Coordinates of C-alpha atoms in Angstrom, one line a residue:
X27 CA 7.3 -19.2 145.4
X28 CA 9.3 -20.1 142.1
X29 CA 13.0 -18.2 142.2
X30 CA 15.3 -17.5 139.6
X31 CA 18.8 -18.3 139.0
X32 CA 21.0 -15.6 140.1
X33 CA 17.8 -13.7 141.6
X34 CA 18.9 -12.8 145.1
X35 CA 16.1 -14.2 147.6
X36 CA 13.8 -12.0 149.4
X37 CA 12.9 -11.4 152.9
X38 CA 9.1 -10.8 154.0
X39 CA 9.0 -8.0 156.6
X40 CA 7.9 -10.7 159.4
X41 CA 11.0 -12.9 158.6
X42 CA 13.6 -9.5 158.7
X43 CA 12.1 -8.8 162.6
X44 CA 12.6 -11.8 163.6
X45 CA 16.1 -11.4 162.9
X46 CA 16.6 -8.3 164.3
X47 CA 15.1 -9.4 167.7
X48 CA 16.4 -12.7 167.8
X49 CA 17.9 -12.5 171.5
X50 CA 21.8 -13.3 171.6
X51 CA 24.3 -11.4 173.0
X52 CA 23.9 -7.6 173.5
X53 CA 26.9 -6.1 171.6
X54 CA 27.8 -2.1 172.8
X55 CA 26.9 0.8 171.6
X56 CA 29.9 2.2 168.6
X57 CA 31.3 5.9 169.0
X58 CA 32.6 8.3 167.0
X59 CA 35.1 8.5 168.4
X60 CA 35.6 4.6 167.4
X61 CA 36.1 5.8 163.9
X62 CA 38.1 9.0 164.4
X63 CA 40.9 8.0 167.5
X64 CA 42.8 10.9 169.2
X65 CA 46.6 10.4 168.7
X66 CA 48.7 11.6 171.2
X67 CA 50.6 15.1 170.5
X68 CA 53.6 15.1 168.9
X69 CA 52.6 11.8 166.6
X70 CA 50.7 13.2 162.8
X71 CA 47.8 11.6 161.6
X72 CA 48.1 8.8 159.4
X73 CA 45.9 8.5 156.1
X74 CA 43.6 4.8 157.2
X75 CA 42.9 2.1 154.8
X76 CA 41.2 3.7 151.3
X77 CA 37.3 3.5 151.9
X78 CA 36.5 4.1 148.3
X79 CA 34.8 0.2 148.5
X80 CA 33.7 -2.2 150.9
X81 CA 35.0 -4.8 148.6
X82 CA 38.3 -3.3 148.9
X83 CA 37.9 -3.2 152.4
X84 CA 36.8 -6.3 153.8
X85 CA 40.2 -7.5 151.3
X86 CA 42.5 -5.4 153.4
X87 CA 41.4 -6.7 156.7
X88 CA 41.1 -9.8 156.1
X89 CA 44.4 -10.6 153.9
X90 CA 47.3 -12.0 156.7
X91 CA 50.1 -10.7 157.3
X92 CA 52.0 -13.5 154.5
X93 CA 49.4 -13.5 152.3
X94 CA 46.3 -13.8 150.2
X95 CA 43.1 -13.1 151.9
X96 CA 41.5 -15.8 154.2
X97 CA 38.1 -17.0 153.3
X98 CA 35.2 -16.0 154.8
X99 CA 31.7 -17.5 155.1
X100 CA 29.6 -14.5 155.5
X101 CA 28.4 -13.3 152.3
X102 CA 29.3 -9.9 150.3
X103 CA 26.1 -8.0 151.3
X104 CA 25.7 -8.8 155.0
X105 CA 25.7 -5.7 156.4
X106 CA 26.8 -6.8 159.5
X107 CA 29.8 -7.7 157.8
X108 CA 30.8 -4.3 156.8
X109 CA 30.5 -2.6 160.1
X110 CA 33.1 -6.1 161.4
X111 CA 35.2 -4.9 158.8
X112 CA 35.5 -0.6 159.3
X113 CA 35.8 -2.2 162.6
X114 CA 38.9 -4.1 162.6
X115 CA 40.2 -1.7 159.7
X116 CA 40.1 1.0 161.6
X117 CA 41.1 -0.4 165.1
X118 CA 44.2 -2.3 163.5
X119 CA 45.2 1.0 161.6
X120 CA 45.6 2.9 164.9
X121 CA 46.7 -0.4 167.0
X122 CA 49.8 -0.8 165.0
X123 CA 50.3 2.7 164.2
X124 CA 50.2 4.1 167.5
X125 CA 50.6 3.3 170.4
X126 CA 48.0 4.3 173.8
X127 CA 48.7 7.4 174.7
X128 CA 50.6 7.5 178.2
X129 CA 49.0 9.9 181.1
X130 CA 51.3 12.1 181.5
X131 CA 51.2 13.0 177.6
X132 CA 47.2 13.5 177.9
X133 CA 47.8 16.4 180.4
X134 CA 48.1 19.8 179.1
X135 CA 51.4 21.3 178.6
X136 CA 51.1 23.9 181.3
X137 CA 54.3 25.7 180.2
X138 CA 52.4 26.7 177.2
X139 CA 50.1 28.6 179.2
X140 CA 50.8 31.5 181.1
X141 CA 49.6 30.8 184.6
X142 CA 49.9 34.6 185.8
X143 CA 46.2 35.8 186.4
X144 CA 46.9 39.1 185.4
X145 CA 46.3 38.3 181.9
X146 CA 42.4 37.9 182.6
X147 CA 42.7 41.4 185.3
X148 CA 42.4 43.7 182.6
X149 CA 44.9 46.5 181.6
X150 CA 45.1 50.2 182.2
X151 CA 46.6 53.1 180.2
X152 CA 47.5 56.2 181.9
X153 CA 50.3 58.5 182.1
X154 CA 52.3 60.4 184.7
X155 CA 54.1 64.0 185.0
X156 CA 56.0 65.8 187.5
X157 CA 56.4 69.4 187.2
X158 CA 59.6 70.1 188.8
X159 CA 58.8 74.2 189.5
X160 CA 55.9 73.1 190.8
X161 CA 56.6 70.1 192.9
X162 CA 53.3 68.1 191.5
X163 CA 52.6 65.1 190.2
X164 CA 50.0 64.9 187.6
X165 CA 48.5 61.8 187.1
X166 CA 46.1 60.6 184.4
X167 CA 43.8 58.0 184.2
X168 CA 42.5 57.2 180.9
X169 CA 41.2 53.9 180.2
X170 CA 41.3 50.6 181.0
X171 CA 40.0 47.5 178.9
X172 CA 39.0 44.0 179.6
X173 CA 38.9 44.3 183.2
X174 CA 37.9 40.9 185.6
X175 CA 34.1 41.0 185.6
X176 CA 33.1 41.0 189.8
X177 CA 29.3 41.8 189.8
X178 CA 26.5 38.7 189.1
X179 CA 25.6 40.6 185.7
X180 CA 29.0 40.1 184.5
X181 CA 30.2 43.3 184.6
X182 CA 31.6 45.8 187.3
X183 CA 31.9 49.5 189.2
X184 CA 35.5 50.2 188.3
X185 CA 36.8 52.9 190.0
X186 CA 41.0 53.9 190.4
X187 CA 42.5 55.0 193.4
X188 CA 46.2 56.1 193.7
X189 CA 49.1 55.9 196.7
X190 CA 52.5 57.0 197.5
X191 CA 54.5 54.4 198.9
X192 CA 55.8 54.1 201.1
X193 CA 53.4 55.4 203.8
X194 CA 50.0 54.9 202.3
X195 CA 47.3 56.2 203.8
X196 CA 44.4 58.1 203.3
X197 CA 46.2 61.3 203.8
X198 CA 48.1 60.5 200.4
X199 CA 45.2 58.3 198.6
X200 CA 44.0 59.5 195.7
X201 CA 40.6 58.7 193.8
X202 CA 38.6 59.2 190.3
X203 CA 34.9 58.6 189.9
X204 CA 33.1 55.5 189.8
X205 CA 32.0 54.0 186.1
X206 CA 28.9 51.8 186.4
X207 CA 28.5 48.5 184.5
X208 CA 31.8 48.8 182.5
X209 CA 34.5 46.6 182.2
X210 CA 35.8 49.0 179.8
X211 CA 36.0 52.0 181.4
X212 CA 36.9 55.8 180.2
X213 CA 37.8 57.9 183.0
X214 CA 40.1 60.9 181.8
X215 CA 40.9 61.9 185.2
X216 CA 44.0 64.2 186.1
X217 CA 45.0 63.4 189.5
X218 CA 47.5 65.4 191.2
X219 CA 49.5 64.8 194.0
X220 CA 51.1 68.6 195.5
X221 CA 53.9 69.1 197.8
X222 CA 56.5 66.2 196.0
X223 CA 60.2 66.6 196.2
X224 CA 63.2 65.5 194.1
X225 CA 63.7 63.1 197.2
X226 CA 60.2 61.9 196.8
X227 CA 61.2 61.2 193.4
X228 CA 64.0 59.1 194.1
X229 CA 62.8 57.0 196.8
X230 CA 58.9 56.6 196.4
X231 CA 56.7 54.0 194.2
X232 CA 53.3 55.2 192.8
X233 CA 50.9 52.6 193.7
X234 CA 47.7 51.8 191.5
X235 CA 44.9 50.2 192.2
X236 CA 41.4 49.4 190.4
X237 CA 38.6 48.5 192.6
X238 CA 35.2 47.8 191.9
X239 CA 32.2 49.6 194.1
X240 CA 29.5 48.2 195.8
X241 CA 26.6 49.8 197.8
X242 CA 25.9 47.6 200.5
X243 CA 29.3 45.3 200.7
X244 CA 32.7 46.0 200.8
X245 CA 34.6 47.3 197.6
X246 CA 36.6 44.2 196.1
X247 CA 39.8 45.3 194.4
X248 CA 41.0 44.1 190.8
X249 CA 44.2 44.3 190.5
X250 CA 47.3 46.9 190.5
X251 CA 50.2 48.5 189.0
X252 CA 53.1 49.8 190.4
X253 CA 55.2 53.1 189.0
X254 CA 58.8 53.9 190.8
X255 CA 59.4 57.4 190.2
X256 CA 62.2 57.8 189.3
X257 CA 61.5 56.5 186.2
X258 CA 60.0 59.8 185.4
X259 CA 62.5 62.7 183.3
X260 CA 61.2 66.4 185.2
X261 CA 58.3 68.1 182.6
X262 CA 58.2 65.0 180.2
X263 CA 55.1 63.1 180.5
X264 CA 55.7 59.8 180.0
X265 CA 52.7 57.3 178.9
X266 CA 51.7 53.8 179.7
X267 CA 49.9 50.6 179.0
X268 CA 50.3 48.1 181.6
X269 CA 48.6 44.5 182.5
X270 CA 46.8 44.8 186.3
X271 CA 48.4 42.6 188.9
X272 CA 47.2 40.8 191.7
X273 CA 47.6 42.7 194.8
X274 CA 50.6 42.8 196.3
X275 CA 52.2 43.0 199.9
X276 CA 53.5 46.9 201.5
X277 CA 56.6 46.7 203.4
X278 CA 55.4 48.7 206.5
X279 CA 59.1 48.7 207.8
X280 CA 59.4 52.0 208.7
X281 CA 61.4 54.3 211.0
X282 CA 59.2 56.0 213.3
X283 CA 61.5 58.9 214.6
X284 CA 61.7 60.0 211.1
X285 CA 57.7 59.2 210.4
X286 CA 56.3 62.1 208.1
X287 CA 52.9 63.6 209.1
X288 CA 52.3 65.3 205.8
X289 CA 53.5 68.2 203.9
X290 CA 52.9 72.0 204.3
X291 CA 53.8 75.1 201.6
X292 CA 55.4 78.0 203.0
X293 CA 56.4 81.5 202.1
X294 CA 58.3 84.1 203.1
X295 CA 59.4 87.6 202.1
X296 CA 61.2 90.4 204.1
X297 CA 59.6 93.7 203.6
X298 CA 61.7 96.5 202.9
X299 CA 58.7 98.9 203.2
X300 CA 57.6 97.6 206.3
X301 CA 59.8 96.6 208.2
X302 CA 59.2 93.3 209.0
X303 CA 57.9 89.4 207.9
X304 CA 55.9 88.2 206.3
X305 CA 55.1 84.5 206.6
X306 CA 52.2 82.6 204.0
X307 CA 50.6 79.4 205.6
X308 CA 49.4 78.1 202.0
X309 CA 48.0 75.1 202.4
X310 CA 48.9 71.3 203.2
X311 CA 49.0 67.8 202.0
X312 CA 48.5 64.2 202.9
X313 CA 48.6 65.1 206.3
X314 CA 48.5 62.3 209.0
X315 CA 44.4 61.5 210.1
X316 CA 44.0 61.8 213.9
X317 CA 40.1 61.7 214.1
X318 CA 38.2 57.9 213.4
X319 CA 36.4 59.5 210.6
X320 CA 39.8 58.7 208.9
X321 CA 40.4 63.0 208.2
X322 CA 41.9 65.4 211.1
X323 CA 40.6 68.8 211.6
X324 CA 43.9 70.6 210.5
X325 CA 45.0 74.5 211.6
X326 CA 48.5 76.3 212.1
X327 CA 50.5 77.9 214.1
X328 CA 53.4 79.9 213.8
X329 CA 56.5 81.5 216.0
X330 CA 59.2 83.5 216.1
X331 CA 61.5 82.5 218.5
X332 CA 63.8 83.3 220.5
X333 CA 60.6 85.0 222.0
X334 CA 60.5 86.3 224.6
X335 CA 57.3 88.5 225.2
X336 CA 55.5 85.6 224.2
X337 CA 53.4 87.4 220.9
X338 CA 54.7 86.1 218.4
X339 CA 51.9 83.0 217.6
X340 CA 49.7 83.2 215.0
X341 CA 46.9 80.9 214.1
X342 CA 44.9 79.7 211.0
X343 CA 41.4 79.3 210.7
X344 CA 40.2 75.4 211.6
X345 CA 39.4 73.5 208.0
X346 CA 37.2 70.6 208.8
X347 CA 37.1 67.0 208.0
X348 CA 40.5 66.9 205.6
X349 CA 43.2 65.6 205.1
X350 CA 44.5 68.1 202.4
X351 CA 43.4 71.6 204.0
X352 CA 44.3 75.4 201.5
X353 CA 44.1 77.9 204.2
X354 CA 46.1 80.5 201.9
X355 CA 46.7 83.0 205.3
X356 CA 50.3 85.4 206.0
X357 CA 51.2 86.5 209.3
X358 CA 53.4 89.7 209.4
X359 CA 56.0 89.9 211.9
X360 CA 58.0 93.2 212.7
X361 CA 61.5 92.8 212.9
X362 CA 64.7 94.3 211.7
X363 CA 66.3 92.8 208.8
X364 CA 69.8 92.0 210.8
X365 CA 68.2 90.6 213.8
X366 CA 66.2 87.9 211.3
X367 CA 69.1 86.1 211.0
X368 CA 69.2 85.3 214.8
X369 CA 65.5 83.9 214.7
X370 CA 64.1 80.3 214.1
X371 CA 60.3 80.7 212.6
X372 CA 58.4 77.5 214.2
X373 CA 55.5 76.2 212.2
X374 CA 53.1 73.4 213.6
X375 CA 50.1 71.8 212.7
X376 CA 47.5 70.9 214.8
X377 CA 44.3 68.3 215.2
X378 CA 41.4 70.9 216.7
X379 CA 38.8 68.8 218.7
X380 CA 36.2 69.5 220.8
X381 CA 36.2 69.0 224.5
X382 CA 39.6 67.8 224.6
X383 CA 43.1 68.2 224.2
X384 CA 43.9 69.3 220.6
X385 CA 46.3 66.6 218.6
X386 CA 49.7 67.3 217.2
X387 CA 49.7 66.4 213.8
X388 CA 53.3 67.4 212.6
X389 CA 56.0 70.7 212.4
X390 CA 59.0 72.3 210.5
X391 CA 61.3 74.8 211.8
X392 CA 63.0 76.7 209.4
X393 CA 66.6 78.9 210.8
X394 CA 70.2 79.1 211.1
X395 CA 69.8 75.8 213.2
X396 CA 68.1 74.6 210.4
X397 CA 69.3 72.1 207.3
X398 CA 68.6 70.6 203.2
X399 CA 65.7 72.9 202.0
X400 CA 64.7 74.2 205.3
X401 CA 68.2 76.1 205.6
X402 CA 68.3 77.3 202.1
X403 CA 64.7 78.6 202.3
X404 CA 65.3 80.7 205.3
X405 CA 68.9 82.3 203.5
X406 CA 67.1 82.8 200.3
X407 CA 64.6 85.4 202.0
X408 CA 67.6 87.1 203.6
X409 CA 69.5 87.4 200.2
X410 CA 65.8 88.2 199.0
X411 CA 64.4 91.4 199.9
X412 CA 61.0 91.5 198.6
X413 CA 60.4 88.4 197.2
X414 CA 58.2 85.9 198.3
X415 CA 59.7 82.2 197.9
X416 CA 57.4 79.2 198.7
X417 CA 58.5 75.6 199.6
X418 CA 56.7 72.4 200.4
X419 CA 58.7 71.4 203.6
X420 CA 58.0 68.0 205.3
X421 CA 56.3 67.4 208.5
X422 CA 57.6 65.2 211.6
X423 CA 56.4 63.8 214.2
X424 CA 59.3 65.5 215.7
X425 CA 60.2 69.2 216.6
X426 CA 62.9 70.1 218.3
X427 CA 62.7 73.3 220.7
X428 CA 59.2 73.2 220.9
X429 CA 56.5 71.5 224.1
X430 CA 54.4 70.5 221.2
X431 CA 51.6 72.1 223.9
X432 CA 48.5 73.9 222.2

């Protein structure tokens, strides 16, 4: 077969295959990262040599440090030579321009990220209002966004529960309804604490927890936020949009001698027409739980002492399985107005039990020997005849002058 001058020699398919499959050293397969090296953080990338033509690339790679390119034996049309030129060009560029990254530089920037898991627990929108006149704290739970998934389906069944600290218990727990299969629940519920005094607003903290309800196992905690009540101004609604945080420990160091056992609302009125004292037992709030089920069966007893004839005892009806009973009952004591200043009204709250002695929950005394709000309530009754005066009072586990026997 004749070949013209200047014409490239042709290779048959058999010869081509014989060349490619010829045994020889196994070369590693090139990866894309070899052509696009990952530079360390902080170093600006420098443009690699121009790739406009294979010849110019080869000339830049083959040129020595002092002068012209060194001659090579390979032809211009050899494809393997082009691969070697690419490897040499990029390898030399990356190696000369940038030193190999150290282990420290490859580690993630810890300070650049927020390590607090609260960013993944979600946010809660709510508002608080302290009604000073009615001694009530209104907590409106609006909605939550981006809650952490707790179930296998990637969703949660969230609800919100409230506690007053210190002294968190079932007695002062309030909760919303449960919303199913959502990470962005909208409750729009208002939960109210009754019997909140100005003293409580100074020393109490409201704990708001978001939990996931499970039917066949314990409910799971998602996150919480805490609001010191001293941040609130009376009769002014304050809105909050807080990120949920991990569960924080509760300080249980309480003075047991002055342990709070709940609150009771009492009304007093001296009736000039009937010549007697009208005592109203309106309601109780956050009573201590005395039964194994976490509740109580409360009722209230009142005494006007000294009671020489043992006839001053009055008792309300029993309210079953509740820590926040409403009684709305009134008792009348026939007594002259001039003698009332020498009397003391003792009010005790009990848990009714069948087949055994009833449990004492707490008590309070109003009269000339009392102090604070209890004394003020008694004097306001004496100064304002025929006017009903209502006050919330704190029940304690000790009541001077009472034997606590039912």
